Short mmCIF file of C-alpha atoms and ligand atoms in Angstrom, two decimals:
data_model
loop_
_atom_site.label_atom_id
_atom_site.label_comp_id
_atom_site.label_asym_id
_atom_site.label_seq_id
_atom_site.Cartn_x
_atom_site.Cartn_y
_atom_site.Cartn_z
CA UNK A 1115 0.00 0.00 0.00
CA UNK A 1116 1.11 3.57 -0.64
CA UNK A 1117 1.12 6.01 2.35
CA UNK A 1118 -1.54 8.17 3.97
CA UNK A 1119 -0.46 11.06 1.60
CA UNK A 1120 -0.63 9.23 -1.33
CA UNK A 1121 -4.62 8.45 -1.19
CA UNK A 1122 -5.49 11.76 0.96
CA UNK A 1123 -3.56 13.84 -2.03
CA UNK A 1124 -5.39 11.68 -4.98
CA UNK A 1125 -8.75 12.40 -3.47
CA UNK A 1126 -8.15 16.26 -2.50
CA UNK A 1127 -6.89 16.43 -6.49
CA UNK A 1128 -10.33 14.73 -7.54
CA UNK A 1129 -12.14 16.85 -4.78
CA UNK A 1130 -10.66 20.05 -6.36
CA UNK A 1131 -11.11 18.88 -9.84
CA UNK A 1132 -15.15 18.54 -9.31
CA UNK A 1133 -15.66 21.24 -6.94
CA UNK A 1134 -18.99 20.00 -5.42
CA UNK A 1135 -21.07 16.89 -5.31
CA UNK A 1136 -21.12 13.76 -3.51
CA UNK A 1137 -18.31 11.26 -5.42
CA UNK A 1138 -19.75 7.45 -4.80
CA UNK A 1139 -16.84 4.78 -5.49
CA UNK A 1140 -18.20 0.88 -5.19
CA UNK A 1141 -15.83 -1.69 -4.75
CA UNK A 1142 -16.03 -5.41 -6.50
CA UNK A 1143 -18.01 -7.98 -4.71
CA UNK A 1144 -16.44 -11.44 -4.88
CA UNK A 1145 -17.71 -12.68 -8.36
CA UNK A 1146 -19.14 -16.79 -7.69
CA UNK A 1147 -17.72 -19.36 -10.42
CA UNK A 1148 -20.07 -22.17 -10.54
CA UNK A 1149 -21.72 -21.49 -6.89
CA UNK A 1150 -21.46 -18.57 -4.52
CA UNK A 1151 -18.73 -19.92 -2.38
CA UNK A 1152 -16.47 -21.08 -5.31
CA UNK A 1153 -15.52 -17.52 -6.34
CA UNK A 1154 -13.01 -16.39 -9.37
CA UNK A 1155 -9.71 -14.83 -8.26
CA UNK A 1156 -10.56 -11.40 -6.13
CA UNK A 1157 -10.07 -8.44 -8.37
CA UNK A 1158 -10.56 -4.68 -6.07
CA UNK A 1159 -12.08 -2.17 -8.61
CA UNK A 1160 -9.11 0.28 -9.85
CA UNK A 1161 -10.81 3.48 -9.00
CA UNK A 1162 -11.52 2.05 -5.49
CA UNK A 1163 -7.91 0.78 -5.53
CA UNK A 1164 -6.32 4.35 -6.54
CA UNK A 1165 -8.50 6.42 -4.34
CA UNK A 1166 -9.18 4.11 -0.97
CA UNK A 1167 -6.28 1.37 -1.84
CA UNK A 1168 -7.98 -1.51 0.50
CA UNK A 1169 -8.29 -5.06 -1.44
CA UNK A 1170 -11.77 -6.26 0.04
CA UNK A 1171 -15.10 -7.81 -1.14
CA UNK A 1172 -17.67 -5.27 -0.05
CA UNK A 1173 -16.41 -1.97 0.43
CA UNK A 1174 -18.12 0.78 -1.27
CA UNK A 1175 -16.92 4.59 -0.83
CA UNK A 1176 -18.01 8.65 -0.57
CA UNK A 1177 -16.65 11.29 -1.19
CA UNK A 1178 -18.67 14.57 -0.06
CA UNK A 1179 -17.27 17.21 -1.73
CA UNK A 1180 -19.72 19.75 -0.63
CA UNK A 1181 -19.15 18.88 3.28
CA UNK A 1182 -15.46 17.64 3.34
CA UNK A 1183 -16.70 13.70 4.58
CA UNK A 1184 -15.24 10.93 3.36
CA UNK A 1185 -16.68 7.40 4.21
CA UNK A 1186 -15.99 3.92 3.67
CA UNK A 1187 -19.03 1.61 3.75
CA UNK A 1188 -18.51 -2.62 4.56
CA UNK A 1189 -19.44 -5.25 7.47
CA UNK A 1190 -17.06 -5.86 10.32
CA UNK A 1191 -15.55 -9.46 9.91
CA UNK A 1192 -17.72 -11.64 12.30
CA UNK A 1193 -16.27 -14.74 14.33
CA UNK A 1194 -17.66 -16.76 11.62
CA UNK A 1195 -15.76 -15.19 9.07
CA UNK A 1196 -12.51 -15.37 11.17
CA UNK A 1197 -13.08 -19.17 11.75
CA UNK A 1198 -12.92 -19.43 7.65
CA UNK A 1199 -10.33 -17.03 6.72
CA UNK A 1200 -8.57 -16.13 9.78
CA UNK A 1201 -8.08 -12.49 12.15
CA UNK A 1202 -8.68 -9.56 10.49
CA UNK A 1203 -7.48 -6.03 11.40
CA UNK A 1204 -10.76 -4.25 11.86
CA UNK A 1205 -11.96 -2.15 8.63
CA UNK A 1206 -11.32 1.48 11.03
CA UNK A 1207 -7.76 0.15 10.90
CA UNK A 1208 -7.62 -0.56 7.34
CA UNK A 1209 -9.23 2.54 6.99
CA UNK A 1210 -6.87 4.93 9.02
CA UNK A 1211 -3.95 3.61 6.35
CA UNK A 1212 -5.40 5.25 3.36
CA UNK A 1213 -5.91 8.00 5.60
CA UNK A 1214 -10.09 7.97 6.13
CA UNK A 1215 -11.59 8.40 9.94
CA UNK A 1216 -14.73 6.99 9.77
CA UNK A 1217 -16.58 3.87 8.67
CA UNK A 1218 -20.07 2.92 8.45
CA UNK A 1219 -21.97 -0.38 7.61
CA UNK A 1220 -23.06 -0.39 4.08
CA UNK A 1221 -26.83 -0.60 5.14
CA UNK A 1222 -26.21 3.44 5.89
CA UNK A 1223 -25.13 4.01 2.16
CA UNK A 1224 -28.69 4.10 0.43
CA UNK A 1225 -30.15 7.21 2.53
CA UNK A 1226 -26.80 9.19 2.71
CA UNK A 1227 -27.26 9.14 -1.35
CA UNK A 1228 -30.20 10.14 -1.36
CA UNK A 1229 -29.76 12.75 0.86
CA UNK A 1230 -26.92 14.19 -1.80
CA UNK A 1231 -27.87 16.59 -4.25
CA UNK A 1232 -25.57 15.41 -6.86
CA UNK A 1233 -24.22 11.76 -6.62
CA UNK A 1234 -20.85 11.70 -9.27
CA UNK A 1235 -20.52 7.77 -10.06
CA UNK A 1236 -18.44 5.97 -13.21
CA UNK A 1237 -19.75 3.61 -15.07
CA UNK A 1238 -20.69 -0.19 -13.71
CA UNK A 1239 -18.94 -2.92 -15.08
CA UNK A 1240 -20.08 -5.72 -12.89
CA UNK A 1241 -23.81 -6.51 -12.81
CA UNK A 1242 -24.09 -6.71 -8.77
CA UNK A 1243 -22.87 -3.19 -8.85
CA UNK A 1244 -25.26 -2.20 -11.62
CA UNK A 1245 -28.46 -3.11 -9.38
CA UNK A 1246 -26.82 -1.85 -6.45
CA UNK A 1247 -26.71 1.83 -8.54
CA UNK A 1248 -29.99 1.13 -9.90
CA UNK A 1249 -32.00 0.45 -6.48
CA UNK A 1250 -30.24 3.10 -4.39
CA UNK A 1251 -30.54 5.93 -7.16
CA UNK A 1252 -33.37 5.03 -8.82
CA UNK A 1253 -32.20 4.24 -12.40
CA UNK A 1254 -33.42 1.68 -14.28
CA UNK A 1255 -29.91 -0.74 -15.08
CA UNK A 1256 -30.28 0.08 -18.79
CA UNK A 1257 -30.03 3.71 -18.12
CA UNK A 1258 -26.91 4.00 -15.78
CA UNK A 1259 -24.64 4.35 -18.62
CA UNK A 1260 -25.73 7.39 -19.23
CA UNK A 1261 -26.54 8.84 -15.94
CA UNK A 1262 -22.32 8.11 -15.23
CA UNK A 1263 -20.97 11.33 -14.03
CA UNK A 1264 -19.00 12.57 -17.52
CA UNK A 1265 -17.02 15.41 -15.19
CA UNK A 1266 -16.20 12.57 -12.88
CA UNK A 1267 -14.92 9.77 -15.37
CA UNK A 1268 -12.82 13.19 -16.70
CA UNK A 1269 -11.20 14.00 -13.72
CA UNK A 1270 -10.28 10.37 -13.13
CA UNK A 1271 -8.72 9.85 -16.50
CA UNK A 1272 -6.94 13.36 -16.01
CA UNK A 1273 -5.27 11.89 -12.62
CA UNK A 1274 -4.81 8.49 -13.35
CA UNK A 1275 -3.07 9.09 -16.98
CA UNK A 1276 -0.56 10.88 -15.45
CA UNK A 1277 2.16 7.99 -13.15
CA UNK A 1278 3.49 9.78 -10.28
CA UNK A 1279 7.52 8.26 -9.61
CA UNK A 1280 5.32 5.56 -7.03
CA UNK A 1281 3.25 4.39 -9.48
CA UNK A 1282 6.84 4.04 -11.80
CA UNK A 1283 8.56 2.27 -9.17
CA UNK A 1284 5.54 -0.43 -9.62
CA UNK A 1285 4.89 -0.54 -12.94
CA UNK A 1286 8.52 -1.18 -13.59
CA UNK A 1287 8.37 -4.12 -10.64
CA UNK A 1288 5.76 -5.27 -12.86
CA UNK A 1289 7.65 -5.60 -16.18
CA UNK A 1290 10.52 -7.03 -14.48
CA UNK A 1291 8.56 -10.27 -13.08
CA UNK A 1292 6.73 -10.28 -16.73
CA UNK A 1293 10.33 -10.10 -18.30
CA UNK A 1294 11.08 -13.48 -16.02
CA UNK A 1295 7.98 -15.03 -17.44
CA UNK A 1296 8.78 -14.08 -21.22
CA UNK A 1297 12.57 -15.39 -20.91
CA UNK A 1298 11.26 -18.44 -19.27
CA UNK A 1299 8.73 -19.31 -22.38
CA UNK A 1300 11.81 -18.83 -24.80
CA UNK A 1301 13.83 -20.91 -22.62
CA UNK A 1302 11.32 -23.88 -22.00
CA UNK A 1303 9.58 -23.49 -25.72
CA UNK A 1304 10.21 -26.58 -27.97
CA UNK A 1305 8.67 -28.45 -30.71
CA UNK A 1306 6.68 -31.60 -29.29
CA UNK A 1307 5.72 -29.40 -26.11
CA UNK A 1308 2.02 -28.67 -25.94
CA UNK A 1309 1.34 -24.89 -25.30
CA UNK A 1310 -0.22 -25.30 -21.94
CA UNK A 1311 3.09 -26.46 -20.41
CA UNK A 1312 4.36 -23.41 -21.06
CA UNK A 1313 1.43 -20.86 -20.35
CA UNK A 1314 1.88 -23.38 -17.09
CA UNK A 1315 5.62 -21.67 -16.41
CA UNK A 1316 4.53 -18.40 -17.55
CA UNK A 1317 2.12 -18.49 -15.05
CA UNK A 1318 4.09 -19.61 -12.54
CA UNK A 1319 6.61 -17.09 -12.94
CA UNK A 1320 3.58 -14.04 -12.40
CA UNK A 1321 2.68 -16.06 -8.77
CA UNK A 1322 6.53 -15.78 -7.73
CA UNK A 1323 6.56 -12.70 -8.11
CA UNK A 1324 3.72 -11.77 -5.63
CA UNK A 1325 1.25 -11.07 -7.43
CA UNK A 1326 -0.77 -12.53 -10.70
CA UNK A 1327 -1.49 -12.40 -14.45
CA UNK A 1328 -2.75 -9.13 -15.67
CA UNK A 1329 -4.85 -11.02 -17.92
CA UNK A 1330 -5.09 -14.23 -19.39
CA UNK A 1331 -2.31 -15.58 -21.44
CA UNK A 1332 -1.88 -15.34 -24.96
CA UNK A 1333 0.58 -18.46 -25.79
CA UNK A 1334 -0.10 -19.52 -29.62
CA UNK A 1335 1.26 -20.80 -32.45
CA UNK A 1336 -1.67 -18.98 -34.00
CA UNK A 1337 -1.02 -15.71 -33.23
CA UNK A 1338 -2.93 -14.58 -36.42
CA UNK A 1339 -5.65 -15.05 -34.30
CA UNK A 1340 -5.39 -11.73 -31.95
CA UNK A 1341 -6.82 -12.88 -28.97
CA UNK A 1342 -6.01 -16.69 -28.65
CA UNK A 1343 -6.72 -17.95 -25.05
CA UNK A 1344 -6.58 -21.80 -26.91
CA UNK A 1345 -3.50 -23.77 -25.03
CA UNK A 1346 -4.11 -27.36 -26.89
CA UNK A 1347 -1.44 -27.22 -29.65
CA UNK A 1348 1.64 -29.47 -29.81
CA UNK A 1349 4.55 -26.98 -31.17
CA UNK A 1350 6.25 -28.20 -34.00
CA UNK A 1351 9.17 -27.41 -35.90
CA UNK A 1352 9.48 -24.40 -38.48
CA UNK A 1353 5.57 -22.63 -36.50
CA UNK A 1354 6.30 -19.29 -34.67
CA UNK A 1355 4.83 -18.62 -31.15
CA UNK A 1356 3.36 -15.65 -29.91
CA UNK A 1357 3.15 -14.95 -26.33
CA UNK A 1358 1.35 -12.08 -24.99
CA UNK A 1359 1.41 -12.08 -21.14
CA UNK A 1360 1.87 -9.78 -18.29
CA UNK A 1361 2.09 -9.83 -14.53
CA UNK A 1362 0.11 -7.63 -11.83
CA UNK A 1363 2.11 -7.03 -9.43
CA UNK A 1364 1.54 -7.19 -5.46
CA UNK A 1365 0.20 -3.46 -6.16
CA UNK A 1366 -2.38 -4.23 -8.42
CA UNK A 1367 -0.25 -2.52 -11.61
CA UNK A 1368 0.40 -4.44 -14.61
CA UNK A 1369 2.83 -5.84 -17.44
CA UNK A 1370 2.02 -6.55 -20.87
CA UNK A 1371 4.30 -7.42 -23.15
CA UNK A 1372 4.37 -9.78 -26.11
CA UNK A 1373 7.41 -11.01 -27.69
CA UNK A 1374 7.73 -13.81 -30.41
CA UNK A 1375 9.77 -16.78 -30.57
CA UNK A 1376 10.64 -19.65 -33.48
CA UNK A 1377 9.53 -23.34 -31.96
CA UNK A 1378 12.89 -24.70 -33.86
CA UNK A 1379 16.07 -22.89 -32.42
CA UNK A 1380 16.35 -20.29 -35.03
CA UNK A 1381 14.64 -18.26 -37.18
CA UNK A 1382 14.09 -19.19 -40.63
CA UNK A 1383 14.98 -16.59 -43.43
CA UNK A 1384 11.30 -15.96 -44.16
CA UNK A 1385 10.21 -15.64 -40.14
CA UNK A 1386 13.31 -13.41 -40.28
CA UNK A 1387 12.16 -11.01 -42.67
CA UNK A 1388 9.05 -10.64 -41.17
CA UNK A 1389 10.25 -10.32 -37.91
CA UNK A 1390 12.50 -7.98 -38.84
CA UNK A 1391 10.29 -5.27 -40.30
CA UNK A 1392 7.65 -5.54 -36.87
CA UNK A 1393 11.26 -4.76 -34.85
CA UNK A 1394 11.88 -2.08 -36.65
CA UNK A 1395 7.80 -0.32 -36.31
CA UNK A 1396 8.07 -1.49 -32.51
CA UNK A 1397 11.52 0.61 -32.50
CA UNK A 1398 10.45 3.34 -34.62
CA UNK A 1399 7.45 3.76 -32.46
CA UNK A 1400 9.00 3.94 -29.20
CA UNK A 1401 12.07 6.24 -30.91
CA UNK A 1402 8.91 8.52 -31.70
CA UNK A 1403 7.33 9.07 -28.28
CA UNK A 1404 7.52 11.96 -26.76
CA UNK A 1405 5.17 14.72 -25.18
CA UNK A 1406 2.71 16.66 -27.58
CA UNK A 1407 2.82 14.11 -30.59
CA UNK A 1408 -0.75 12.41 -31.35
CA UNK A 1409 -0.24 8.68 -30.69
CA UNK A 1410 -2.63 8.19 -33.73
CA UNK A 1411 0.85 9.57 -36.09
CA UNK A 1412 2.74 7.04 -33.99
CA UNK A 1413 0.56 4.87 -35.11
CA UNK A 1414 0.19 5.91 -38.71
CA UNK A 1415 4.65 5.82 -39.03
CA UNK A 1416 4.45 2.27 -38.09
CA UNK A 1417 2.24 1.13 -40.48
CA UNK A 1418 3.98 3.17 -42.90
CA UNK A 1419 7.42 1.12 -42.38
CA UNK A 1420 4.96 -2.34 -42.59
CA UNK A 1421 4.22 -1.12 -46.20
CA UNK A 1422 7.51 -0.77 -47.01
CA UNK A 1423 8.70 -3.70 -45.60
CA UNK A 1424 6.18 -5.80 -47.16
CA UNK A 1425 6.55 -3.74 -50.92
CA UNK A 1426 10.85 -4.97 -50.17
CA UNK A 1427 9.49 -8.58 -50.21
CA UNK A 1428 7.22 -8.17 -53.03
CA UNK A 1429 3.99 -8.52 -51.21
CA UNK A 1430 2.65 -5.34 -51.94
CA UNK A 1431 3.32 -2.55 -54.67
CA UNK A 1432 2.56 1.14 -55.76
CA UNK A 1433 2.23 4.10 -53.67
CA UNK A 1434 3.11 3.81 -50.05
CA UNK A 1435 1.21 7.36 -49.21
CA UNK A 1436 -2.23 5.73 -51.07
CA UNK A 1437 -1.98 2.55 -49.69
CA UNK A 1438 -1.74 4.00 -46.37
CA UNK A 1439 -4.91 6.55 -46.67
CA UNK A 1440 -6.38 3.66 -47.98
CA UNK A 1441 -5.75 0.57 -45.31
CA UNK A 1442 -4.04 -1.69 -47.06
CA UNK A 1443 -1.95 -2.43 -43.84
CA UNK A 1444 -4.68 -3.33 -42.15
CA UNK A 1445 -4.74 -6.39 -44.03
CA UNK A 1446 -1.77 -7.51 -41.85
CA UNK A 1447 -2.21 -5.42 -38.80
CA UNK A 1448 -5.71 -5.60 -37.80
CA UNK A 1449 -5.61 -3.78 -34.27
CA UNK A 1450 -4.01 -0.37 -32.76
CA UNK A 1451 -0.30 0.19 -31.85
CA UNK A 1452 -1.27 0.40 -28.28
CA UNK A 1453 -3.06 1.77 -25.17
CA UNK A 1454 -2.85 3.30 -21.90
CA UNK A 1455 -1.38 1.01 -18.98
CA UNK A 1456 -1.36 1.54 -15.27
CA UNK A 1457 -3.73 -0.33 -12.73
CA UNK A 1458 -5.61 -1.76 -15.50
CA UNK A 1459 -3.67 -3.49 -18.52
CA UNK A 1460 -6.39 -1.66 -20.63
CA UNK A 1461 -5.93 1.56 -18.46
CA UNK A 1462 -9.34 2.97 -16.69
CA UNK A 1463 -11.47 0.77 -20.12
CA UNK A 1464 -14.22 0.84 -17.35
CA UNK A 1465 -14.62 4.87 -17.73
CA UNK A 1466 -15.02 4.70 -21.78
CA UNK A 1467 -12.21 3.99 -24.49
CA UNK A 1468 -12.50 6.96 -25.92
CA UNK A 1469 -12.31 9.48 -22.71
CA UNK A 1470 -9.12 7.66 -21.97
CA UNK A 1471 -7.60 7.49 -25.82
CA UNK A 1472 -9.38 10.70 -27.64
CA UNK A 1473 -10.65 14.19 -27.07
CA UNK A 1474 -12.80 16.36 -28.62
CA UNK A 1475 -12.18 16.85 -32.60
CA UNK A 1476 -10.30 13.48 -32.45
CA UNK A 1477 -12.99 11.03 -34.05
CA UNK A 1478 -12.16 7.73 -34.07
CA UNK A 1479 -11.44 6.12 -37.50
CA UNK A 1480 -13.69 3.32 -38.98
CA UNK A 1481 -10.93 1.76 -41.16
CA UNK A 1482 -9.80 -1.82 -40.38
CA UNK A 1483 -6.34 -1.54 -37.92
CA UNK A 1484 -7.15 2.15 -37.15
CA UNK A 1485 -10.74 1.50 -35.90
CA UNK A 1486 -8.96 -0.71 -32.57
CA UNK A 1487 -6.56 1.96 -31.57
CA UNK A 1488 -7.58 2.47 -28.05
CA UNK A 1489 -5.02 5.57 -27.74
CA UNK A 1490 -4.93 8.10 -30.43
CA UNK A 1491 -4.65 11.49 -28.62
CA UNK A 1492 -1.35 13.60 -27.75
CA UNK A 1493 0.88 12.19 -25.51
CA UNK A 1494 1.73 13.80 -22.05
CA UNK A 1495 4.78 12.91 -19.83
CA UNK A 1496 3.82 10.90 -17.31
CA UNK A 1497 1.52 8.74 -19.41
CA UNK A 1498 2.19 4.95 -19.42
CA UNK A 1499 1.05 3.40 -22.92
CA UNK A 1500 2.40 0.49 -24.66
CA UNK A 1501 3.90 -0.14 -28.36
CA UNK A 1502 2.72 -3.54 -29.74
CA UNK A 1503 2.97 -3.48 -33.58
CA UNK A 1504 2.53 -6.56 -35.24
CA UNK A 1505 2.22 -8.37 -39.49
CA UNK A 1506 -0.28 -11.30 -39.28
CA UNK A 1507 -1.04 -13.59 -42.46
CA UNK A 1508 -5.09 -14.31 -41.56
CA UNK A 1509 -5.80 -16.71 -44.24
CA UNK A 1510 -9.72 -15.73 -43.75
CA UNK A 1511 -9.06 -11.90 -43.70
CA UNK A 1512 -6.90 -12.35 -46.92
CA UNK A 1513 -9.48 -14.97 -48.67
CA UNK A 1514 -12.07 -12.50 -48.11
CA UNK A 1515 -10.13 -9.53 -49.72
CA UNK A 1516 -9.21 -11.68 -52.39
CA UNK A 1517 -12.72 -12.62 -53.25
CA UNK A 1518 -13.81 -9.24 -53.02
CA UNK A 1519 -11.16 -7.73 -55.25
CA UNK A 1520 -10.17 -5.39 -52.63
CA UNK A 1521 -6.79 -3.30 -53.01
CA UNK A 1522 -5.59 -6.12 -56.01
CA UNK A 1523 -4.01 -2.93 -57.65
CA UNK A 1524 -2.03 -2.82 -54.38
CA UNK A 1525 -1.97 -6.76 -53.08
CA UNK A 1526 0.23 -9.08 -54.98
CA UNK A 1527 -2.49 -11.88 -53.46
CA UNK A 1528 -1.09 -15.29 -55.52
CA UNK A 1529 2.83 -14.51 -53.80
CA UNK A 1530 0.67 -14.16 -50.20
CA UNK A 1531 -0.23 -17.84 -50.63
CA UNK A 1532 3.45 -18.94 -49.27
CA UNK A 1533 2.56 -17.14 -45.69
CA UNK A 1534 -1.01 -18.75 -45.19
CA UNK A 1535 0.58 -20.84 -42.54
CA UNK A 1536 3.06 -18.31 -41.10
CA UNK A 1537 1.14 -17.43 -37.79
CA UNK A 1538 2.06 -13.82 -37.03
CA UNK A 1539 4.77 -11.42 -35.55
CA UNK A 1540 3.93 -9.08 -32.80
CA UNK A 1541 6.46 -7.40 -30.33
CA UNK A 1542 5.55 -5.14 -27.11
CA UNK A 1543 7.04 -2.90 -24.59
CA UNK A 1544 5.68 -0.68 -21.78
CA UNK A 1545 6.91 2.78 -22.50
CA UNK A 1546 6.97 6.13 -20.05
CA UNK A 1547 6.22 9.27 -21.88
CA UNK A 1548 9.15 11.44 -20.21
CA UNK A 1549 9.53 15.29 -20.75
CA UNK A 1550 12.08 15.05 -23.00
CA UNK A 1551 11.06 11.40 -25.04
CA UNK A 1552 10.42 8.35 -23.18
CA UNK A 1553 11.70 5.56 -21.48
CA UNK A 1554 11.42 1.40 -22.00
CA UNK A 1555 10.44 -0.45 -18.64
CA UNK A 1556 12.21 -2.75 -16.52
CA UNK A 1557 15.08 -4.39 -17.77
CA UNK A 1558 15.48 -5.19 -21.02
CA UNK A 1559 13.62 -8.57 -22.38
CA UNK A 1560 15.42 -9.83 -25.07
CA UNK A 1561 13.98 -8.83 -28.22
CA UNK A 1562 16.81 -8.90 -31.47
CA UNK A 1563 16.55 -11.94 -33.27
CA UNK A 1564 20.08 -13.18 -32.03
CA UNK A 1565 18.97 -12.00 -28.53
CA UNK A 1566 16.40 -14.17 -28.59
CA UNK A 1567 17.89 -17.72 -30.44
CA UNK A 1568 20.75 -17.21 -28.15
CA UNK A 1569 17.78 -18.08 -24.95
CA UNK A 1570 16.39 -21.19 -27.23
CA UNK A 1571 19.84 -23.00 -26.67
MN1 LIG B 1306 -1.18 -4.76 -25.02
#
């Protein structure tokens, strides 16, 4: 936990921010599994985490701007709960470390909301919380979307977007024990292996380091397939793995980082290639951070150096300018260069993509690639974002542009039939926006081509 300053400055900052109004912050519930005592691992909400830092079920939270008051709302632990999970310091206690001086039980909660004139919440993620906000305030679930306080999801994002050198201090903790869990996946990867032995290890490697995954694993040999939470495959020789993976650390921040690695002990010359151009966006795009830029030209430079790299190899010809206004890249990379990280591997998703990743006069693009780029405004120092560019051969996506007859003045399709079953190539770092340009976190993971055969020894 941070200190007593640490919370009691975040909330005077949100308290000055809104300037009146009663703030209401609900924690997470314990979510049931298959029955209500089987439960899925205990996840605090982030807001609740970065404003009241206590990692209980139950707890729900005010803020009264208007009379200075702020309460924290949960049951004592009874001696039944003490004979199941053991002594518990009381929740004053807990309380008094985040630097709040009163507690109530949370049957008190309903009438001190309505009593408010203004009640500033974010938007409910988790359905017990949605007809908790719908009973106490009187909003049908459908309609609490919109009744989310937009001045309070706008001073959160303004204060959590910007790491203070604590929140650093974690978030690098957190790369480091996700850099031990991508060295040990290019150590232990090997054709005959199935997949889950080594999203076993990477796993592993999160729980020693105190904490857990920041999501689930992404371990593939189909890592055209963006998302792949599928651990079945044997590796064989000559198939490239991705793995996406990331640690939360003891504090609750996370890692995400995604580096790919050849199942045989080197590369071939074709994986080479490929790999080599994504290395070069995922450098490019870090070399080009730096306060002020729009991350949405970040963006646009990768893809730019994809073209070319793919028009070198005789994939793709004419004008790279066009082909970029028109989204011919995102015929290989479907999905943004990156997003906002901090508490949340998505950072602060739960208050709305777009009042984390745009501002007014930014619209968001409807072209394929461009359409999933979570971050697209200008970068401030003190953001956290990542860079995860990536060239994927999705023998559907390409089938489908074929048969339509899409960019064929652009897409030499018959010399794409040699990569149908190349997987993909993606590569990711956690970068600070600095005032001067930015820095990588944690130590370095290996990441060169020779860097990486030299671990599959
Ligand atoms: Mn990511």
């Amino acid at each position: 936990m941070f200190s007593v300053q640490t919370y009691t400055e975040r909330r005077n900052a949100l308290k000055r921010s809104l300037g009146s109004g009663l703030v209401l912050i609900l924690g997470n519930e314990e979510s049931p599994m298959n029955y209500h005592d089987n439960t899925y691992r205990y996840r605090q909400d982030s807001n609740f985490l970065y404003f009241f830092g206590i990692s209980h079920a139950g707890l729900s939270a005010i803020i009264d701007i208007d009379s200075g008051e702020e309460i924290i709302f949960g049951h004592e632990f009874t001696m039944d709960d003490i004979i199941w999970i053991g002594p518990q310091p009381t929740l004053a206690e807990q309380a008094r470390k985040v630097g709040v001086y009163r507690t109530e039980t949370p049957e008190k909660l309903p009438e001190r909301l309505k009593k408010a004139s203004k009640v500033h919440f974010t938007p409910p993620y988790r359905y017990d919380n949605m007809f908790k906000l719908s009973e106490w305030l009187n909003i049908p679930v459908a309609g609490l979307k919109e009744n989310a306080s937009v001045e309070l999801i706008k001073a959160i994002v303004a204060l959590r977007s910007i790491k203070t050198d604590e929140e650093i201090v974690q978030m690098e903790n957190a790369v480091n024990i996700t850099r031990e869990m991508h060295i040990t996946a290019m150590q232990l990867t090997k054709a005959g292996k199935k997949e889950y032995e080594i999203a076993a290890a990477i796993h592993a490697k999160a729980l020693e380091g105190g904490g857990d995954l920041s999501y689930p694993i992404i371990f593939s040999i189909n890592g055209q397939t963006l998302h792949n939470h599928y651990h079945g495959n044997t590796m064989t020789e000559g198939r490239l793995v991705i793995n996406d993976s990331g640690a939360e650390n003891a504090m609750f921040y996370a890692g995400d980082i995604t580096r790919t690695i050849p199942v045989s002990k080197k590369f071939t010359e074709k994986q080479k290639e490929i790999y080599t151009i994504v290395l070069k966006m995922e450098l490019a795009g870090i070399a080009a951070l730096k306060p002020d830029i729009q991350y949405k030209k970040i963006h646009l430079l990768t893809n730019k150096i994809l073209l070319e790299g793919l028009r070198d190899l005789g994939l793709l010809q004419g004008n790279i300018d066009e082909m970029l206004a028109e989204g011919v890249q995102g015929l290989f990379m479907p999905h943004g260069l990156g997003h906002a990280i901090g508490l949340d591997v998505h950072d602060m998703e739960d208050l709305g993509e777009n009042y984390v990743g745009y501002r007014e006069g930014l619209e968001r693009s409807t072209q394929l690639g461009l359409k999933s780029l979570r971050l697209a405004k200008e970068l401030e120092a003190g953001n956290v974002l990542t860079v995860e560019p990536g060239i994927y051969f999705i023998p559907e996506l390409i089938d489908k542009w074929k048969a339509e007859n899409k960019f064929t003045n652009f897409v030499n399709y018959s010399k794409l039939d040699a990569y149908r079953d190349f997987g993909g190539v993606r590569i990711e770092d956690n970068c600070l926006v600095t005032p001067t340009g930015c820095k990588v976190l944690g130590n370095p993971i290996p990441k060169t081509v020779e860097e990486v055969e030299a671990l599959r020894g």
